[in-house]
Amino acid sequence: MSKSLDRLTLLETFVRIVEAGSVSAAARDLGLSQPSASRQLAELEARFKSQLVVRTTHDLSLTPTGAELLTDVRQLLDQWEALQEKYLNTEGEVRGQLKIVAPVALGQQCLTESALGFQQHYPQVALSWQLQDGNIRFAEAGCDCWFKIGPVTDSTLVVDSLGTVERLAVATPKLLAAVPTSPRELETLPWISLVPFEGDRIPLSHPSGQSVTLSPAIRLATNNIFALKQAVLAGAGAAILPKWFIQNALQTGELIDILPEWRAPSLTVNVAYRRGRHQPLRLRRFIEWVTADISSLFDE
Amino acid sequence: MSKSLDRLTLLETFVRIVEAGSVSAAARDLGLSQPSASRQLAELEARFKSQLVVRTTHDLSLTPTGAELLTDVRQLLDQWEALQEKYLNTEGEVRGQLKIVAPVALGQQCLTESALGFQQHYPQVALSWQLQDGNIRFAEAGCDCWFKIGPVTDSTLVVDSLGTVERLAVATPKLLAAVPTSPRELETLPWISLVPFEGDRIPLSHPSGQSVTLSPAIRLATNNIFALKQAVLAGAGAAILPKWFIQNALQTGELIDILPEWRAPSLTVNVAYRRGRHQPLRLRRFIEWVTADISSLFDE
DNA sequence: AGCGGTTACGAAAGACGTAAGGATG
DNA sequence: CATCCTTACGTCTTTCGTAACCGCT
């Protein structure tokens, strides 16, 4: 067992290997030769006297010990980085890597602009901008910050709410022979649903407190909100869509807010990040930036 | 600036240098040559781009930055050690160094036995047993755990109470011409005081809630409780002493509890240790051990 | 065969200790 | 002048990349 390989480097390499999903990829990221990275991992395992990563030929997975170690190591490295930022007189310089995961629609439509502004303001930060729906395995993904619509269940994360999205029933003017005045009339329309959020039952509520649940015929179900929007615009049916997503179409008159008094349950937009007292400065700045930028889009 | 000197080693050396009070001493502790330790410190300063330690010829002091860094570094190192303990399968083996500071009297009379028992039970732990009264600069002393009688003001420390000590007025039978029945009668006696705890005013209280403050003539003031006890035993005067300290003398009749109904304000026995989530296992065990051992001596 | 991980080896870089140089009380 | 820190230098350890080897899809 060698002696003087920097212990923190070993940990960083370990984290990178898990994040990259392979030793070779991590080596490229780190500017090392592949054998070096491999050796460092082996060395770490030797020091901890236990296997951390199972290397199969084309895949790589964590042992239970490795998974647990990973989260603890991240905390330690965060703390080291906090030390750096605090004492290395960089005068509040913001730099480093930042990996963000966000839902496709949200990222594409709202966040990207904000992120580009951030990028321009802090050119030393390398942003990795991953748009992807559904749950992610935060711990292994190696992302710094995850935007999500709806609740986040992972208790190892800290979750801040950015606001709530108003969701409403829309359709093209054409589809609506007569503009309905009560929710029940909507049940006769063809309907399109977004799978993670709606099934075949559509709850609606009125400011008065009144609420109904529609069970319309679902003509199309998709997990892609753009496909859904396209279908709605083509007149294929009515759908529940978040207000921020179709605001333009409402203004141009392409889509109509069918029942302005009725709303589907609103969803919370959350931003989640790793627990631990020491967030890197660039992450704090990023979250502040985006929060300020987009909070006007959502209801408080 | 060199590259591959282990960052954690650098931090450890820095801490050791501050604790030892000199580079040479730290080098001896660490099994390094003196230039090596010196270089490591220089290297750390270079990496943080600021001076941490001021080296005068025969002394050594921290810069403000260095002092602040020191506490943060200790936290980081504690976290590293926690990682070691958690993943290095030592099967709950308790080992390492432990430096304890306690008041002379308390350490000599109560704690030493307990510490020796601990030592025997965990032979792999190297105990450094420093008995010293007064306030210590915990941050620079490099001790793991500090016993203190009375309040601890350092807000960077976590303080647990071990109980309170009952303090009472004692004297030799000889000194007491007649056994007094009210506090005021004590003011005519010669009196001996323990400087950090009493001045020339002695407050006493009665279970009923009644209280008086005596202003006797102080014949002797000392900061050493053994000297004080010796003086009292020699009949030089009366004094306020903690019950645990003179229990034997009370039983043998050498000393008399002058006013069994009256007591001086009791003091709290505290154990203080560094803040931070990750206490080394050996420290947790030690505190548990001592707490269990001596709690019976004090009132809850 | 192609991609990924491990082992072997020569080259280069870095850290250590010994020894000499300065500063301070 | 004794003590402590720093600088200079030669030696030795250690790590790196290249290249060869093995396993799997």
XYZ file of C-alpha atoms (C1' of nucleotides) in Angstrom:
650
model
C 0.000 0.000 0.000
C 1.511 3.267 -1.050
C 1.771 6.041 1.399
C 1.763 9.438 -0.059
C -1.073 9.491 -2.529
C -3.157 12.385 -1.386
C -6.097 11.037 0.530
C -8.467 13.678 -0.707
C -7.402 12.995 -4.269
C -8.234 9.364 -3.740
C -11.680 10.316 -2.560
C -12.214 12.729 -5.416
C -11.232 10.089 -7.907
C -13.581 7.613 -6.301
C -16.473 10.034 -6.565
C -15.611 10.863 -10.130
C -15.450 7.225 -11.124
C -18.890 6.580 -9.715
C -20.290 9.678 -11.365
C -18.704 8.982 -14.697
C -19.818 5.369 -14.603
C -16.435 4.047 -15.652
C -12.827 4.291 -14.701
C -11.769 5.342 -18.187
C -14.287 8.159 -18.396
C -13.300 9.421 -14.992
C -9.639 9.289 -15.990
C -10.385 11.437 -19.029
C -12.294 13.915 -16.880
C -9.487 14.115 -14.403
C -6.741 14.341 -16.965
C -5.163 11.100 -15.855
C -4.245 7.968 -17.668
C -6.733 5.194 -17.215
C -4.337 2.991 -15.233
C -3.731 5.824 -12.816
C -7.388 6.174 -12.043
C -7.702 2.438 -11.723
C -4.780 2.335 -9.338
C -6.170 5.115 -7.213
C -9.434 3.283 -6.815
C -7.594 0.096 -5.933
C -5.509 2.032 -3.458
C -8.582 3.491 -1.787
C -10.107 0.055 -1.487
C -6.891 -1.212 0.001
C -6.864 1.543 2.572
C -10.426 0.912 3.584
C -9.839 -2.807 3.386
C -13.077 -3.398 1.545
C -14.371 -3.457 -1.968
C -16.221 -0.306 -2.909
C -16.941 -0.715 -6.601
C -17.790 -3.856 -8.520
C -16.196 -3.704 -11.959
C -17.916 -5.816 -14.508
C -16.653 -5.487 -18.027
C -19.048 -2.925 -19.389
C -20.632 -1.686 -16.279
C -19.765 -0.584 -12.831
C -21.747 -0.665 -9.636
C -21.292 0.274 -6.027
C -21.151 -2.207 -3.209
C -23.386 -1.316 -0.264
C -20.316 -0.099 1.574
C -19.300 1.929 -1.416
C -22.705 3.552 -1.684
C -22.677 4.541 1.930
C -19.132 5.767 1.734
C -19.987 7.840 -1.289
C -22.390 10.080 0.559
C -20.042 10.513 3.489
C -17.153 11.271 1.181
C -19.174 13.892 -0.625
C -19.762 15.638 2.664
C -16.091 15.558 3.485
C -15.129 16.921 0.090
C -17.746 19.630 0.348
C -16.214 20.640 3.624
C -12.767 20.749 2.089
C -14.062 22.897 -0.690
C -15.708 25.217 1.789
C -12.330 25.580 3.431
C -10.780 26.466 0.117
C -13.380 29.068 -0.636
C -13.171 30.568 2.798
C -9.417 30.880 3.090
C -8.050 30.876 -0.393
C -8.362 34.555 -1.055
C -10.274 34.303 -4.260
C -12.254 37.373 -3.289
C -15.591 35.774 -3.904
C -14.533 34.459 -7.256
C -17.028 31.879 -8.379
C -15.603 28.991 -10.340
C -15.704 25.270 -10.725
C -18.074 22.715 -12.129
C -21.787 22.612 -11.602
C -24.004 19.804 -12.768
C -27.686 20.566 -12.890
C -30.550 18.219 -13.634
C -33.970 19.589 -14.506
C -37.148 18.337 -16.125
C -36.985 18.634 -19.881
C -39.843 21.061 -20.272
C -38.893 23.261 -17.381
C -35.274 23.318 -18.385
C -35.932 23.995 -22.002
C -38.543 26.656 -21.555
C -37.720 28.538 -18.370
C -34.429 27.614 -16.882
C -32.153 27.631 -19.867
C -32.349 31.359 -20.320
C -31.680 31.889 -16.667
C -28.808 29.441 -16.739
C -27.258 31.186 -19.710
C -27.480 34.472 -17.877
C -25.746 32.876 -14.928
C -23.139 31.424 -17.210
C -22.441 34.822 -18.685
C -22.223 36.475 -15.305
C -19.901 33.800 -13.939
C -17.872 32.681 -16.915
C -15.545 30.628 -14.721
C -18.269 28.166 -13.854
C -18.558 25.163 -16.117
C -22.211 24.235 -16.267
C -23.373 20.756 -17.079
C -26.989 21.129 -18.056
C -28.837 17.831 -17.992
C -32.506 17.834 -18.892
C -34.221 14.669 -17.921
C -37.598 13.773 -16.526
C -38.477 11.332 -13.829
C -36.638 10.502 -10.697
C -32.890 10.441 -10.683
C -30.536 8.653 -8.359
C -29.085 11.801 -7.034
C -26.374 10.132 -5.006
C -24.859 8.360 -7.973
C -25.570 10.942 -10.603
C -23.089 13.327 -9.093
C -25.258 16.302 -9.800
C -25.118 19.331 -7.599
C -28.661 20.469 -7.870
C -31.892 18.990 -9.120
C -34.998 20.829 -10.177
C -38.146 18.825 -9.884
C -41.824 19.400 -10.271
C -43.703 17.753 -7.454
C -42.436 16.324 -4.189
C -38.909 15.002 -3.683
C -38.822 11.908 -1.527
C -35.090 11.431 -1.056
C -34.462 12.286 2.577
C -30.764 12.796 1.998
C -31.606 15.956 0.095
C -32.556 19.431 1.147
C -35.531 20.743 -0.773
C -36.436 24.373 -1.344
C -39.686 25.365 -2.938
C -39.544 27.855 -5.792
C -43.282 28.318 -6.030
C -46.304 26.523 -7.374
C -47.452 26.079 -10.936
C -51.012 26.808 -11.855
C -52.503 24.146 -14.046
C -55.538 24.629 -16.227
C -57.638 22.935 -18.847
C -56.941 24.128 -22.385
C -58.003 23.315 -25.922
C -58.120 24.970 -29.327
C -61.095 27.267 -30.035
C -62.037 24.967 -32.877
C -62.479 21.963 -30.637
C -64.945 23.750 -28.451
C -68.259 23.797 -30.319
C -69.611 25.945 -27.539
C -67.582 27.309 -24.688
C -68.478 25.168 -21.662
C -69.529 26.840 -18.471
C -69.391 23.922 -16.041
C -66.727 21.228 -15.573
C -69.022 18.330 -16.341
C -69.401 19.506 -19.908
C -65.708 18.779 -20.418
C -66.170 15.069 -19.976
C -67.566 14.765 -23.462
C -64.398 16.187 -25.018
C -61.534 14.023 -26.253
C -58.751 14.277 -23.717
C -54.973 14.018 -23.670
C -53.000 13.275 -20.528
C -49.429 13.640 -19.354
C -48.549 10.343 -17.766
C -46.553 11.109 -14.681
C -49.058 13.728 -13.614
C -52.506 12.667 -14.784
C -54.186 9.340 -15.169
C -57.708 9.065 -16.440
C -59.175 11.071 -13.627
C -58.904 14.825 -13.701
C -59.585 16.665 -10.458
C -60.614 20.301 -10.757
C -61.377 22.812 -8.085
C -63.066 26.185 -7.840
C -61.901 29.074 -5.652
C -65.117 28.673 -3.704
C -63.834 25.333 -2.466
C -66.083 23.287 -4.724
C -64.356 20.458 -6.574
C -65.123 17.768 -9.096
C -63.243 14.878 -10.629
C -63.727 14.316 -14.325
C -63.353 10.914 -15.941
C -63.127 11.792 -19.586
C -62.089 9.447 -22.365
C -58.318 9.638 -22.752
C -57.502 9.712 -26.425
C -53.793 10.055 -26.054
C -51.390 9.595 -23.164
C -47.799 10.727 -23.405
C -44.887 11.347 -21.137
C -43.640 14.205 -23.261
C -45.142 17.560 -22.615
C -44.105 18.946 -25.997
C -45.797 16.098 -27.818
C -48.822 16.766 -25.695
C -48.838 20.443 -26.496
C -48.463 19.700 -30.156
C -51.383 17.310 -30.027
C -53.533 19.837 -28.251
C -52.615 22.538 -30.757
C -53.525 20.151 -33.547
C -56.966 19.914 -32.057
C -56.637 16.326 -30.913
C -58.177 17.061 -27.564
C -58.208 19.034 -24.376
C -55.550 18.718 -21.697
C -54.347 19.966 -18.370
C -51.221 22.029 -18.832
C -49.165 24.250 -16.588
C -49.823 27.903 -17.163
C -46.184 28.894 -17.625
C -45.904 26.351 -20.398
C -48.732 27.641 -22.587
C -48.850 31.291 -21.693
C -47.875 32.354 -25.201
C -50.497 30.212 -26.852
C -53.122 31.687 -24.558
C -52.128 35.201 -25.495
C -52.180 34.528 -29.208
C -55.526 32.822 -28.880
C -54.287 29.496 -30.215
C -55.400 27.915 -26.980
C -58.248 28.809 -24.687
C -58.437 28.616 -20.921
C -61.624 26.575 -21.056
C -62.861 27.209 -17.554
C -61.061 30.234 -16.131
C -62.604 29.630 -12.746
C -61.481 26.033 -12.443
C -57.994 24.741 -11.845
C -56.286 21.385 -11.541
C -54.272 20.889 -8.335
C -51.190 22.999 -8.509
C -47.760 21.417 -8.307
C -44.756 22.627 -6.428
C -41.531 23.423 -8.213
C -38.649 22.327 -6.048
C -34.930 22.603 -6.119
C -33.058 19.890 -4.254
C -29.448 19.605 -3.285
C -27.228 17.526 -1.084
C -27.573 17.850 2.626
C -24.552 19.141 4.461
C -23.688 22.461 5.899
C -21.152 23.443 3.296
C -22.515 24.237 -0.113
C -19.969 25.404 -2.641
C -20.269 29.101 -3.316
C -21.067 28.589 -6.978
C -24.012 26.370 -6.062
C -25.413 28.888 -3.635
C -25.024 31.595 -6.232
C -26.661 29.493 -8.888
C -29.665 28.679 -6.785
C -30.045 32.306 -5.777
C -29.733 33.363 -9.380
C -32.278 30.980 -10.745
C -34.650 31.561 -7.875
C -34.619 35.290 -8.432
C -34.942 34.849 -12.149
C -37.883 32.564 -12.352
C -39.816 33.129 -9.184
C -41.991 35.633 -11.006
C -43.169 32.843 -13.271
C -44.733 30.938 -10.446
C -47.122 31.812 -7.695
C -45.517 32.263 -4.349
C 4.437 24.742 -4.904
C 4.624 21.013 -4.720
C 1.717 19.002 -5.785
C 1.397 15.673 -4.196
C 1.885 16.257 -0.528
C -1.211 14.797 1.017
C -3.544 17.641 1.839
C -4.839 16.020 4.989
C -1.290 15.409 6.155
C -0.595 19.083 5.686
C -3.568 19.932 7.835
C -2.609 17.407 10.480
C 0.879 18.811 10.635
C -0.463 22.328 10.947
C -2.649 21.327 13.858
C 0.177 19.471 15.496
C 2.512 22.426 15.189
C 0.027 24.718 16.839
C -0.639 22.202 19.578
C 2.984 21.492 20.204
C 3.846 25.160 20.204
C 6.836 24.715 17.945
C 7.761 23.177 14.657
C 10.532 21.091 16.151
C 8.339 19.609 18.828
C 5.661 18.778 16.303
C 8.254 17.166 14.076
C 9.386 14.952 16.942
C 5.778 13.985 17.653
C 5.134 13.165 14.063
C 8.355 11.292 13.514
C 9.568 13.754 10.930
C 12.711 15.768 10.617
C 12.277 19.338 11.662
C 12.768 20.734 8.138
C 10.053 18.454 6.859
C 7.528 19.814 9.288
C 8.658 23.319 8.502
C 8.254 22.693 4.803
C 4.802 21.256 5.247
C 3.690 24.327 7.106
C 5.213 26.566 4.452
C 3.509 24.500 1.806
C 0.133 24.860 3.476
C 0.581 28.593 3.726
C 1.539 28.704 0.083
C -1.581 26.791 -0.875
C -3.812 29.066 1.118
C -1.835 32.057 -0.036
C -1.748 33.531 3.438
C 0.366 33.360 6.532
C -1.108 31.158 9.201
C 1.563 31.049 11.876
C 3.917 33.762 12.996
C 7.279 32.225 13.878
C 9.262 34.264 16.295
C 12.448 32.708 17.499
C 11.294 31.257 20.743
C 7.618 31.383 20.330
C 4.956 30.769 17.820
C 1.557 32.342 17.410
C -1.380 32.082 15.107
C -2.464 34.813 12.765
C -6.186 35.590 12.913
C -6.626 33.633 9.718
C -4.662 30.770 11.160
C -6.755 30.707 14.298
C -9.941 30.595 12.337
C -8.594 27.991 10.000
C -7.524 25.863 12.908
C -11.031 25.272 14.155
C -12.349 24.544 10.689
C -9.488 22.190 10.015
C -10.160 20.306 13.212
C -13.698 19.729 12.090
C -12.533 18.443 8.766
C -10.026 16.105 10.346
C -12.615 14.861 12.787
C -14.834 14.045 9.862
C -12.030 12.177 8.161
C -11.425 10.218 11.303
C -15.095 9.409 11.569
C -14.889 8.037 8.057
C -11.966 5.874 9.065
C -13.736 4.530 12.063
C -16.885 3.832 10.159
C -15.425 2.056 7.168
C -12.077 0.728 8.231
C -13.298 -2.466 9.726
C -11.749 -2.100 13.095
C -14.781 -3.726 14.661
C -15.269 -1.059 17.244
C -11.637 -1.137 18.221
C -10.898 1.943 20.253
C -7.455 3.393 19.695
C -5.575 6.594 19.188
C -4.538 9.534 21.271
C -6.665 11.363 23.759
C -5.599 14.505 25.526
C -7.594 15.430 28.585
C -7.359 18.561 30.685
C -8.921 18.664 34.130
C -8.628 20.803 37.255
C -5.830 19.616 39.468
C -7.945 18.685 42.443
C -10.674 17.030 40.485
C -8.227 15.136 38.335
C -6.073 14.004 41.178
C -8.813 12.974 43.508
C -11.689 11.709 41.376
C -10.856 11.379 37.762
C -7.517 9.662 37.818
C -8.908 6.403 39.078
C -11.602 6.494 36.471
C -9.092 7.338 33.776
C -6.868 4.469 34.806
C -9.816 2.124 34.588
C -10.535 3.412 31.115
C -6.907 3.027 30.194
C -6.949 -0.581 31.319
C -10.136 -1.346 29.463
C -8.901 0.273 26.248
C -5.165 -0.323 26.270
C -4.820 0.942 22.702
C -5.706 4.465 23.695
C -2.794 6.700 24.609
C -4.017 9.070 27.288
C -2.446 12.419 27.879
C -3.578 13.458 31.314
C -3.049 17.147 31.940
C -4.099 18.559 35.278
C -4.285 22.287 35.274
C -6.555 24.868 36.802
C -7.952 28.016 35.296
C -9.127 28.626 31.808
C -7.338 27.045 28.930
C -7.261 28.105 25.329
C -8.950 25.004 24.155
C -8.531 25.747 20.494
C -4.786 25.972 20.707
C -4.185 23.440 23.424
C -5.190 20.627 21.167
C -6.959 18.781 23.898
C -9.894 16.568 23.162
C -11.854 17.070 26.283
C -11.786 19.493 29.169
C -13.254 19.026 32.594
C -14.075 22.222 34.344
C -15.768 23.297 37.517
C -18.073 26.189 36.873
C -19.373 27.606 33.619
C -17.530 27.292 30.313
C -17.809 30.415 28.231
C -16.174 29.304 24.998
C -19.028 29.087 22.543
C -17.063 26.885 20.186
C -17.389 24.089 22.704
C -20.150 21.718 23.578
C -20.660 21.457 27.296
C -22.247 18.583 29.185
C -22.993 18.825 32.846
C -21.843 15.981 35.057
C -23.618 17.216 38.164
C -23.201 19.830 40.840
C -20.838 19.962 43.768
C -22.114 20.789 47.189
C -19.926 23.280 48.989
C -19.898 23.760 52.700
C -18.093 25.578 55.465
C -15.614 23.442 57.393
C -13.064 23.829 60.132
C -11.260 21.693 62.700
C -13.143 20.930 65.921
C -10.359 22.677 67.799
C -10.929 25.957 66.033
C -14.545 26.056 67.014
C -14.711 27.112 70.635
C -18.423 26.530 70.530
C -20.263 25.044 67.581
C -22.024 27.988 65.940
C -25.680 27.771 65.181
C -26.140 30.775 62.935
C -24.048 31.985 59.987
C -23.227 35.350 61.459
C -21.246 33.715 64.190
C -18.785 32.532 61.546
C -17.671 36.026 60.715
C -15.548 36.136 63.815
C -13.504 33.117 62.707
C -10.272 33.380 60.767
C -11.022 32.465 57.189
C -9.174 30.953 54.225
C -10.327 31.391 50.653
C -9.720 29.715 47.330
C -9.056 32.517 44.906
C -10.829 31.637 41.726
C -13.979 30.783 43.617
C -14.210 33.010 46.640
C -13.191 36.559 47.348
C -13.743 38.119 50.729
C -17.474 37.695 50.629
C -18.974 34.326 51.362
C -22.591 33.795 50.366
C -24.467 31.069 52.196
C -28.001 29.879 51.792
C -30.483 27.809 53.729
C -32.914 25.277 52.233
C -35.724 27.545 53.387
C -34.563 30.104 50.853
C -32.966 32.381 53.402
C -29.486 33.598 52.529
C -26.703 35.700 53.994
C -23.350 36.975 52.776
C -20.498 36.835 55.239
C -17.579 39.244 55.116
C -15.074 37.555 57.373
C -11.415 38.455 57.693
C -9.463 36.477 55.135
C -6.301 35.226 56.758
C -5.027 33.296 53.812
C -5.920 33.248 50.141
C -4.571 30.562 47.854
C -5.226 29.210 44.419
C -4.300 25.710 45.444
C -7.006 23.650 47.025
C -4.550 21.220 48.604
C -2.690 24.029 50.277
C -6.002 25.327 51.472
C -7.028 21.983 52.865
C -3.721 21.616 54.616
C -4.130 25.035 56.158
C -7.621 24.252 57.346
C -6.483 20.956 58.805
C -3.720 22.783 60.600
C -6.356 24.901 62.256
C -5.490 28.095 60.435
C -9.070 28.926 59.730
C -12.404 27.943 58.298
C -13.066 27.618 54.590
C -15.593 26.746 51.977
C -14.713 23.430 50.388
C -16.485 21.076 48.023
C -17.982 18.120 49.758
C -16.375 15.479 47.537
C -12.996 16.915 48.380
C -13.208 16.622 52.140
C -15.599 13.732 52.581
C -12.936 11.594 54.238
C -11.947 14.268 56.678
C -15.584 14.722 57.638
C -15.970 11.030 58.323
C -12.865 10.790 60.435
C -13.932 13.873 62.351
C -10.839 15.847 61.429
C -13.106 18.445 59.941
C -16.562 19.503 60.904
C -19.438 20.615 58.733
C -19.899 23.797 60.710
C -23.446 24.610 59.695
C -25.058 21.508 58.220
C -28.088 23.481 57.182
C -26.185 26.142 55.275
C -24.421 25.788 51.975
C -22.334 27.939 49.668
C -23.646 28.171 46.092
C -23.039 24.881 44.384
C -20.910 24.720 41.281
C -21.481 22.703 38.183
C -18.971 20.150 36.995
C -18.798 20.294 33.233
C -17.120 18.381 30.506
C -16.462 20.327 27.328
C -15.362 19.189 23.924
C -15.110 20.529 20.438
C -18.251 21.236 18.540
C -18.786 19.218 15.410
C -20.894 16.248 14.587
C -18.120 13.696 14.467
C -16.508 12.861 17.732
C -13.864 10.171 17.580
C -15.094 6.916 19.025
C -12.460 6.892 21.742
C -13.589 10.310 22.934
C -17.232 9.285 23.103
C -16.243 6.175 25.008
C -14.075 8.113 27.387
C -16.766 10.622 28.226
C -19.304 7.849 28.717
C -16.866 6.002 30.899
C -16.005 8.891 33.155
C -19.567 10.083 33.337
C -20.776 6.694 34.496
C -17.889 6.378 36.913
C -18.132 9.624 38.755
C -21.708 10.750 38.433
C -22.462 9.148 41.777
C -20.056 11.564 43.427
C -22.096 14.569 42.499
C -25.706 15.547 42.874
C -27.713 15.227 39.751
C -12.874 -7.244 -32.745
C -13.673 -3.475 -29.636
C -14.066 -1.557 -25.334
C -12.831 -1.594 -20.408
C -9.876 -2.919 -16.478
C -5.477 -4.708 -14.571
C -0.455 -5.621 -14.416
C 4.591 -4.533 -15.739
C 8.203 -1.314 -16.460
C 11.033 2.755 -17.352
C 11.229 7.697 -16.521
C 10.420 11.733 -13.989
C 8.937 14.179 -10.173
C 8.651 14.938 -5.390
C 9.622 14.383 -0.359
C 12.804 13.085 3.098
C 16.947 13.681 6.001
C 21.564 15.745 6.700
C 24.018 19.745 6.883
C 24.784 24.611 6.775
C 22.969 29.552 7.400
C 20.345 33.342 10.238
C 17.861 35.338 13.777
C 16.583 36.141 18.573
C 16.612 36.350 23.731
C 25.510 30.575 22.901
C 21.606 27.947 22.758
C 17.443 27.363 20.453
C 14.584 27.419 16.705
C 13.364 28.147 11.907
C 14.856 28.238 6.991
C 17.487 27.085 2.783
C 20.451 23.937 -0.036
C 21.570 19.453 -1.750
C 21.920 14.417 -2.586
C 19.249 10.152 -2.105
C 15.424 7.491 -2.279
C 10.656 6.681 -2.625
C 6.550 7.032 -5.288
C 3.725 8.081 -9.054
C 2.890 8.693 -13.766
C 2.209 7.243 -18.632
C 3.121 3.707 -22.208
C 2.498 -0.757 -23.453
C 1.196 -5.417 -23.019
C -2.395 -8.634 -21.159
C -6.979 -10.469 -19.906
C -12.377 -10.639 -20.025
C -16.571 -9.659 -21.712
C -20.351 -8.309 -25.326
